[in-house]
CSV table of C-alpha atoms in Angstrom, one decimal:
chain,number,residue,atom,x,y,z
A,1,UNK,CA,-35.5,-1.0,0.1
A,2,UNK,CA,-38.3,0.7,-1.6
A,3,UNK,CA,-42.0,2.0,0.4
A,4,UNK,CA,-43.3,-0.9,1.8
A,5,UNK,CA,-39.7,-2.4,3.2
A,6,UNK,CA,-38.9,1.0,4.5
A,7,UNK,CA,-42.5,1.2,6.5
A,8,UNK,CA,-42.1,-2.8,7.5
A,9,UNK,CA,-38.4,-2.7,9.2
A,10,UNK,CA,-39.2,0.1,11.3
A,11,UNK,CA,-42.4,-1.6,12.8
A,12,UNK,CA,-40.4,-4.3,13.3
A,13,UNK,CA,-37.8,-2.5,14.9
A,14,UNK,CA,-40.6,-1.7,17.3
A,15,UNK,CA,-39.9,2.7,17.2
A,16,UNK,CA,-43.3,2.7,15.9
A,17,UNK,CA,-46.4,0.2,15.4
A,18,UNK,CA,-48.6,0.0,13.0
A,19,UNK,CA,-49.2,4.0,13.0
A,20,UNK,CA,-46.3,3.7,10.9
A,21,UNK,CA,-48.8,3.1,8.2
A,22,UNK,CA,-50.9,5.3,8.7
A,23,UNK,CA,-50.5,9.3,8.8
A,24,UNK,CA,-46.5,8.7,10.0
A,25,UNK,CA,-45.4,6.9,6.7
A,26,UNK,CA,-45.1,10.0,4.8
A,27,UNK,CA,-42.2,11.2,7.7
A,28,UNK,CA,-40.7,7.6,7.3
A,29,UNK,CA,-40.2,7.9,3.9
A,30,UNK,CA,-39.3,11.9,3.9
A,31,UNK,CA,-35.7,11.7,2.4
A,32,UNK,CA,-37.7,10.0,-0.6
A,33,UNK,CA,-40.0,12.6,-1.0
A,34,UNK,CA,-37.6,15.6,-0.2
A,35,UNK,CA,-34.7,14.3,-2.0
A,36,UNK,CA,-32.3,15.0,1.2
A,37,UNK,CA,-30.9,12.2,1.8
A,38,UNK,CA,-27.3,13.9,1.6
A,39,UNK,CA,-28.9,16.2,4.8
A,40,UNK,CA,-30.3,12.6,6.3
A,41,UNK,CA,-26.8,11.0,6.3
A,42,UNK,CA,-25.2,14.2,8.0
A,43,UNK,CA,-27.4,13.9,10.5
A,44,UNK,CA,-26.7,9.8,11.1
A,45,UNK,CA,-23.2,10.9,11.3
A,46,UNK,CA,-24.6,13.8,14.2
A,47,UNK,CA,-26.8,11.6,15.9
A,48,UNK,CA,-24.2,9.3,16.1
A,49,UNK,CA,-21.5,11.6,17.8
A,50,UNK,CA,-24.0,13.3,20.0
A,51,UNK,CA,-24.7,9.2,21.8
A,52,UNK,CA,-21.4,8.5,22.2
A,53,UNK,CA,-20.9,11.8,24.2
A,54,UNK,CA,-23.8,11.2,26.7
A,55,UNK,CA,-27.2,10.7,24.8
A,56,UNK,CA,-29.4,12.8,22.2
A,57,UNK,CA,-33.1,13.6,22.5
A,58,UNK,CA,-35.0,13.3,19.3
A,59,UNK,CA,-38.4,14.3,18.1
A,60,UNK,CA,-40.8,11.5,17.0
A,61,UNK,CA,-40.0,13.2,13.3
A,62,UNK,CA,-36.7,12.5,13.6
A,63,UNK,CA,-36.9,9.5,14.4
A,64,UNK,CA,-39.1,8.2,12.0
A,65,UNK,CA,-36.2,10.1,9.4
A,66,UNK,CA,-33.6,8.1,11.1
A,67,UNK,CA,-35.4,5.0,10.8
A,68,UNK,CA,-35.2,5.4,6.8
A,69,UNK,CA,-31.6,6.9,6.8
A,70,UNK,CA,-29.8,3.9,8.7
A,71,UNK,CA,-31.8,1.3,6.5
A,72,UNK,CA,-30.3,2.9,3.4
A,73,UNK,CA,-27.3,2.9,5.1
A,74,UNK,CA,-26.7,-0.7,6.4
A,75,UNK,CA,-28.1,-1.8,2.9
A,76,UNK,CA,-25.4,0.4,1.1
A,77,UNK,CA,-22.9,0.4,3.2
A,78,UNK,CA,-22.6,-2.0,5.9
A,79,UNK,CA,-24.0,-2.2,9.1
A,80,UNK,CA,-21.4,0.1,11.0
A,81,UNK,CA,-21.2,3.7,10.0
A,82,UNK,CA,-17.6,4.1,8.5
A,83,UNK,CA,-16.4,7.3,8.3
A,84,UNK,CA,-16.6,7.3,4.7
A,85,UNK,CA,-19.1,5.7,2.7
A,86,UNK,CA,-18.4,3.0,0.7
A,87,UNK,CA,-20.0,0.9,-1.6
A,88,UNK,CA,-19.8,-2.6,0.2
A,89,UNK,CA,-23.2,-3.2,1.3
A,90,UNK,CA,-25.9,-5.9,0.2
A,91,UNK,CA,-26.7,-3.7,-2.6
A,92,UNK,CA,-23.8,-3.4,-4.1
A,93,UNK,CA,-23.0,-7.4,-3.4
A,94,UNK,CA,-26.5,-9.0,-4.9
A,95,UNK,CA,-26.6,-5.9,-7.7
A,96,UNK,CA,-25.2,-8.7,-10.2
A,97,UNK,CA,-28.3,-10.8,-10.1
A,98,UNK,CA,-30.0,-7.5,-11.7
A,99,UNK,CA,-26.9,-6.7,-13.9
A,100,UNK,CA,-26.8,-10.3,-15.4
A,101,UNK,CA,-30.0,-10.1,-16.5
A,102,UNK,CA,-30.5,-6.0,-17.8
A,103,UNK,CA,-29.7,-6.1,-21.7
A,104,UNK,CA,-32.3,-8.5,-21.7
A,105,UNK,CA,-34.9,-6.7,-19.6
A,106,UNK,CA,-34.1,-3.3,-22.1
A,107,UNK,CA,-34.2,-5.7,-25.4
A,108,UNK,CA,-37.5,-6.7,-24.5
A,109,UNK,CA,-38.8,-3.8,-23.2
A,110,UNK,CA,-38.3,-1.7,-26.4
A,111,UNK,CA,-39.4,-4.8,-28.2
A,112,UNK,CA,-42.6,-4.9,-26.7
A,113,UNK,CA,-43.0,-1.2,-27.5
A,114,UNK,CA,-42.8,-0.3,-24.1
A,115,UNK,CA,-40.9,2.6,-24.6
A,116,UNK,CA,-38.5,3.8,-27.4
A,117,UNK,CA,-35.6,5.0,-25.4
A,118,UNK,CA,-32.5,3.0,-24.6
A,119,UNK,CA,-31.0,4.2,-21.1
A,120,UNK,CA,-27.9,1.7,-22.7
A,121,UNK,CA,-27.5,5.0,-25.2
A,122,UNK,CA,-27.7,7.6,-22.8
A,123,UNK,CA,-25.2,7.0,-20.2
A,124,UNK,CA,-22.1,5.2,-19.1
A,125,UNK,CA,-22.4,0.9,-18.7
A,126,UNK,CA,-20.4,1.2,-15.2
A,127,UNK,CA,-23.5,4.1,-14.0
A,128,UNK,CA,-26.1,2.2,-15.3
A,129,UNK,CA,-25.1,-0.9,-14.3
A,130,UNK,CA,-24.7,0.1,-10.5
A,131,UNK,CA,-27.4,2.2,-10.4
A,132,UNK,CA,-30.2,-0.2,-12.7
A,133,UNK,CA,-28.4,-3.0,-10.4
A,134,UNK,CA,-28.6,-1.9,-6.9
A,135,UNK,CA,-32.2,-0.2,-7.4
A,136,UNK,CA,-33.9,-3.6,-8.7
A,137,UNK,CA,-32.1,-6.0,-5.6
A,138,UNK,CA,-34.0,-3.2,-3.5
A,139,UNK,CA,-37.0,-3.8,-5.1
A,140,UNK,CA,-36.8,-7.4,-5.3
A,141,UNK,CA,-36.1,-7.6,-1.7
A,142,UNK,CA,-39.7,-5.6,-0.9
A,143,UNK,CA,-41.2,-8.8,-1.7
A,144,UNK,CA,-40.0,-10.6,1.0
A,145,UNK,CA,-40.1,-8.1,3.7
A,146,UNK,CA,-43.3,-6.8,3.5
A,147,UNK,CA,-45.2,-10.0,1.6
A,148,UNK,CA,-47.7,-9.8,4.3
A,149,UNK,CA,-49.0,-5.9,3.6
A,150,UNK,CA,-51.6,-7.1,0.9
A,151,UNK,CA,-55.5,-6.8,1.5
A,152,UNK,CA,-54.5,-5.7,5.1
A,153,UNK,CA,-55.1,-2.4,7.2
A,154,UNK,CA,-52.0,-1.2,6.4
A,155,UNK,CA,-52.4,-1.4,2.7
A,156,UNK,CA,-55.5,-0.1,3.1
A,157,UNK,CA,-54.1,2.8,5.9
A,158,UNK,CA,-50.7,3.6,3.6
A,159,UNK,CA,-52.5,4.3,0.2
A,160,UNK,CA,-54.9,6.6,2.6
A,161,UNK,CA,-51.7,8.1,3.8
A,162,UNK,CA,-49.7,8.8,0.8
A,163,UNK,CA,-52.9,9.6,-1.4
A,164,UNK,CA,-52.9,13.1,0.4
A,165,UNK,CA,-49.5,14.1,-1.8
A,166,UNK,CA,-51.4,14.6,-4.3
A,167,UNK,CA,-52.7,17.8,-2.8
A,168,UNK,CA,-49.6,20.4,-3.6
A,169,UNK,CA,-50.2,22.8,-1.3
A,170,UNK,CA,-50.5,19.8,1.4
A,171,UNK,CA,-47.4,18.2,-0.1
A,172,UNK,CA,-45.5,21.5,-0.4
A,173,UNK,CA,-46.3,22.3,2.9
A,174,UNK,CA,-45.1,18.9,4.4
A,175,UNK,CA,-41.8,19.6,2.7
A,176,UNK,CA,-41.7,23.2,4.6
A,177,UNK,CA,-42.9,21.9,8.3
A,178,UNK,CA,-40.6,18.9,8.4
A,179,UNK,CA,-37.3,20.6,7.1
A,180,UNK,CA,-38.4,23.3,9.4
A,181,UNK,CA,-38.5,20.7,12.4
A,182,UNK,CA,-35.7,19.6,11.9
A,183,UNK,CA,-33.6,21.7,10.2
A,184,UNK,CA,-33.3,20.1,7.4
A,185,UNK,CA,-32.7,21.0,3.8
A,186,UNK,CA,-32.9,19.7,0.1
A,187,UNK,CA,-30.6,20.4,-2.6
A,188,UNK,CA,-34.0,19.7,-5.1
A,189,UNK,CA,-35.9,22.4,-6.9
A,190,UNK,CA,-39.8,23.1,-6.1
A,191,UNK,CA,-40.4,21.5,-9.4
A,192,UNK,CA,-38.7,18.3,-8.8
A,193,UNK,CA,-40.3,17.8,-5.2
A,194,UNK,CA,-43.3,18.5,-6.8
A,195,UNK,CA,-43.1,16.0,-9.3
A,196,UNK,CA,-42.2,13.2,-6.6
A,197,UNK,CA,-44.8,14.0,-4.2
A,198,UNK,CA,-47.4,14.2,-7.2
A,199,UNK,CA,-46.0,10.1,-8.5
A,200,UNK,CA,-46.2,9.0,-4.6
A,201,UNK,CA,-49.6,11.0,-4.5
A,202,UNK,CA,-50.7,9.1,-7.8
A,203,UNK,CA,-49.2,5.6,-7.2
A,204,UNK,CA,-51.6,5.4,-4.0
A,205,UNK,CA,-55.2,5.5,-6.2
A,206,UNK,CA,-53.4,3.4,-9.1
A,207,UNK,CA,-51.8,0.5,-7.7
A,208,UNK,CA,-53.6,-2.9,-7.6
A,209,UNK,CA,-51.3,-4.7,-4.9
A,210,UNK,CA,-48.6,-3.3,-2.8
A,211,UNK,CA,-45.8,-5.0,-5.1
A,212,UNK,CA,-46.7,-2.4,-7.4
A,213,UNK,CA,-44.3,0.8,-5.9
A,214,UNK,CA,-41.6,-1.6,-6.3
A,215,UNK,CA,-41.9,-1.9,-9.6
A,216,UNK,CA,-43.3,1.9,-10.9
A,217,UNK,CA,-40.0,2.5,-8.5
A,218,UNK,CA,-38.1,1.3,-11.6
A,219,UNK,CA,-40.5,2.5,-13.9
A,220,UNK,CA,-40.0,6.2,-12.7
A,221,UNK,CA,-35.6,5.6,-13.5
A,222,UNK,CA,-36.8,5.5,-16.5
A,223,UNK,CA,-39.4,7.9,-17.5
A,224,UNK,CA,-41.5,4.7,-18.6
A,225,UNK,CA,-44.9,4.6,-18.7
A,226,UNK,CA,-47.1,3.3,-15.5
A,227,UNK,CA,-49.7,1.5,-17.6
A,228,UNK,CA,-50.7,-2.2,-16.2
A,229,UNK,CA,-48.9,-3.8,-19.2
A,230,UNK,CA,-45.7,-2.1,-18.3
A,231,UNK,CA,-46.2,-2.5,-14.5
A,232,UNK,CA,-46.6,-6.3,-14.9
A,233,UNK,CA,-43.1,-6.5,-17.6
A,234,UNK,CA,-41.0,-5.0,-14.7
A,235,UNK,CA,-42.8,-7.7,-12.1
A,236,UNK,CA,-41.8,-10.0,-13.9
A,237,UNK,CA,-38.7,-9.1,-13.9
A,238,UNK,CA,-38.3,-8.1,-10.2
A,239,UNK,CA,-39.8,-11.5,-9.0
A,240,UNK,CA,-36.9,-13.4,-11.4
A,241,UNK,CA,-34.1,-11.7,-9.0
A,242,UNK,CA,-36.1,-12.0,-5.7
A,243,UNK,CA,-36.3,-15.8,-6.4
A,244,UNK,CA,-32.2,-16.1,-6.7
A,245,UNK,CA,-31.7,-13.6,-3.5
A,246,UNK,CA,-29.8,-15.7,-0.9
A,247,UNK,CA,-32.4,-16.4,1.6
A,248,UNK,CA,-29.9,-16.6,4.5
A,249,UNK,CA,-27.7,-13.3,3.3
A,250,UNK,CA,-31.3,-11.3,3.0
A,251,UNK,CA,-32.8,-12.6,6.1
A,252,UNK,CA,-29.3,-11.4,7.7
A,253,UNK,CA,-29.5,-8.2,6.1
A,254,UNK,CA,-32.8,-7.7,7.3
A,255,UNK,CA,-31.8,-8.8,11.2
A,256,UNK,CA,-29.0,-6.2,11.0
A,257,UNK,CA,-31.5,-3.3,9.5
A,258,UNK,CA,-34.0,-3.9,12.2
A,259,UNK,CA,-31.3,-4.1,14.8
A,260,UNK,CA,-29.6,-0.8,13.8
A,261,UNK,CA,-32.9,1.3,14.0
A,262,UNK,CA,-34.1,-0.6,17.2
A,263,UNK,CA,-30.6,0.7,19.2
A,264,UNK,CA,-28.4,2.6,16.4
A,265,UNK,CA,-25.5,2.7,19.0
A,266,UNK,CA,-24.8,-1.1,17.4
A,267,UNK,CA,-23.6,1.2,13.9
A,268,UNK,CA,-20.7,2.9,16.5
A,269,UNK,CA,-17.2,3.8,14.7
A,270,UNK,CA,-15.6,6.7,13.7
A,271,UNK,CA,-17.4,9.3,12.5
């Protein structure tokens, strides 16, 4: 899932209400920002061992990290956590809808002057493919879950939220105080988180509708441009997968997302 998805399932998992839109989205969408989601998953794995001893206290931080971590998880990987990951998840199962479709969406795109940079001649068909084809059935799937976000408070709250990364020192310190917390760490350069809290920072004062992330999302794989013309191309694009999504298998996915933040004990195996 991309921002808004991320923010909606954990509301509706009911750890948080609609705070989560407010000041809090920035800690549920952390491993984003940070780039530590290697980190996040060890500590699924952690959390996961401590509950099946006896119980685990957690800080409202971690929490909200968790929240994020298990979403990317189920939609990856399954809904239990395996001992290792593997690539069975919705993603990975609906990523032909994008795949079918990609020389097309690059053809056009450097017709249209776009950009002038095939990712087709700078990197392997079986990367690209998986990782152009599970990022757009993400994207896609945004629409659905958070459709209702639009001209509401929590439009209004998140872009208020995620407009202060555009401050460095603010963003940079965010980075600092939540690994910190919860000892944490990224494998990222200064430069790199930099970069990503500045786009997040940016996308809040730019967008013109909460589809938007979804879709400069993509753009940012890509190094494309995040121009209106451009924005609306990969829209376009995005809502052509979203309307052959399998209504039932999403909804499902979604019920089992929910589920697995509300009590994460439901994810038990060996880990």
């Amino acid at each position: 899932m991309d921002i808004i998805g991320h923010l909606a399932v954990i509301e509706h998992a009911g750890i948080e209400g609609a705070e989560v839109w407010q000041d809090d989205a920035v800690l549920a969408l952390f491993p984003n920002l940070a780039h530590c989601h290697e980190w996040a998953y060890r500590t699924l794995r952690s959390a996961a061992r401590q509950r099946a001893e006896g119980g685990i206290e957690q800080s409202h931080t971690a929490k909200l990290i968790e929240g994020h971590i298990i979403t990317d998880w189920v939609i990856h990987f399954g809904p239990k956590l395996t001992p290792e990951a593997e690539r069975t998840g919705w993603a990975y199962q609906e990523m032909h809808l994008a795949i079918e479709r990609m020389d097309r969406f690059f053809d056009r795109a450097l017709a249209m002057g776009l950009t002038d940079r095939d990712p087709r001649e700078h990197d392997t068909r079986e990367h690209l493919e998986r990782d152009f084809g599970h990022t757009s059935v993400e994207c896609a799937l945004d629409f659905r879950v958070g459709g209702q976000v639009a001209n509401s408070p929590r439009e209004t709250a998140l872009k208020r939220s995620l407009a202060r990364l555009d401050d460095p020192l603010w963003a940079a310190g965010l980075v600092k105080d939540v690994l910190a917390e919860a000892g944490g760490y990224t494998k990222e350069p200064d430069a790199v988180l930099a970069r990503t809290m500045a786009e997040y920072g940016s996308w809040a004062t730019s967008i013109e509708h909460p589809e938007d992330f979804a879709a400069l999302t993509l753009c940012t794989r890509f190094d494309w441009n995040y121009d209106r013309r451009t924005v609306d191309y990969v829209l376009d694009f995005l809502h052509g997968i979203e309307r052959d999504l399998d209504e039932g298998r999403a909804e499902e996915l979604v019920d089992e997302v929910v589920a697995a933040i509300a009590d994460p004990k439901r994810m038990a195996a060996a880990v």
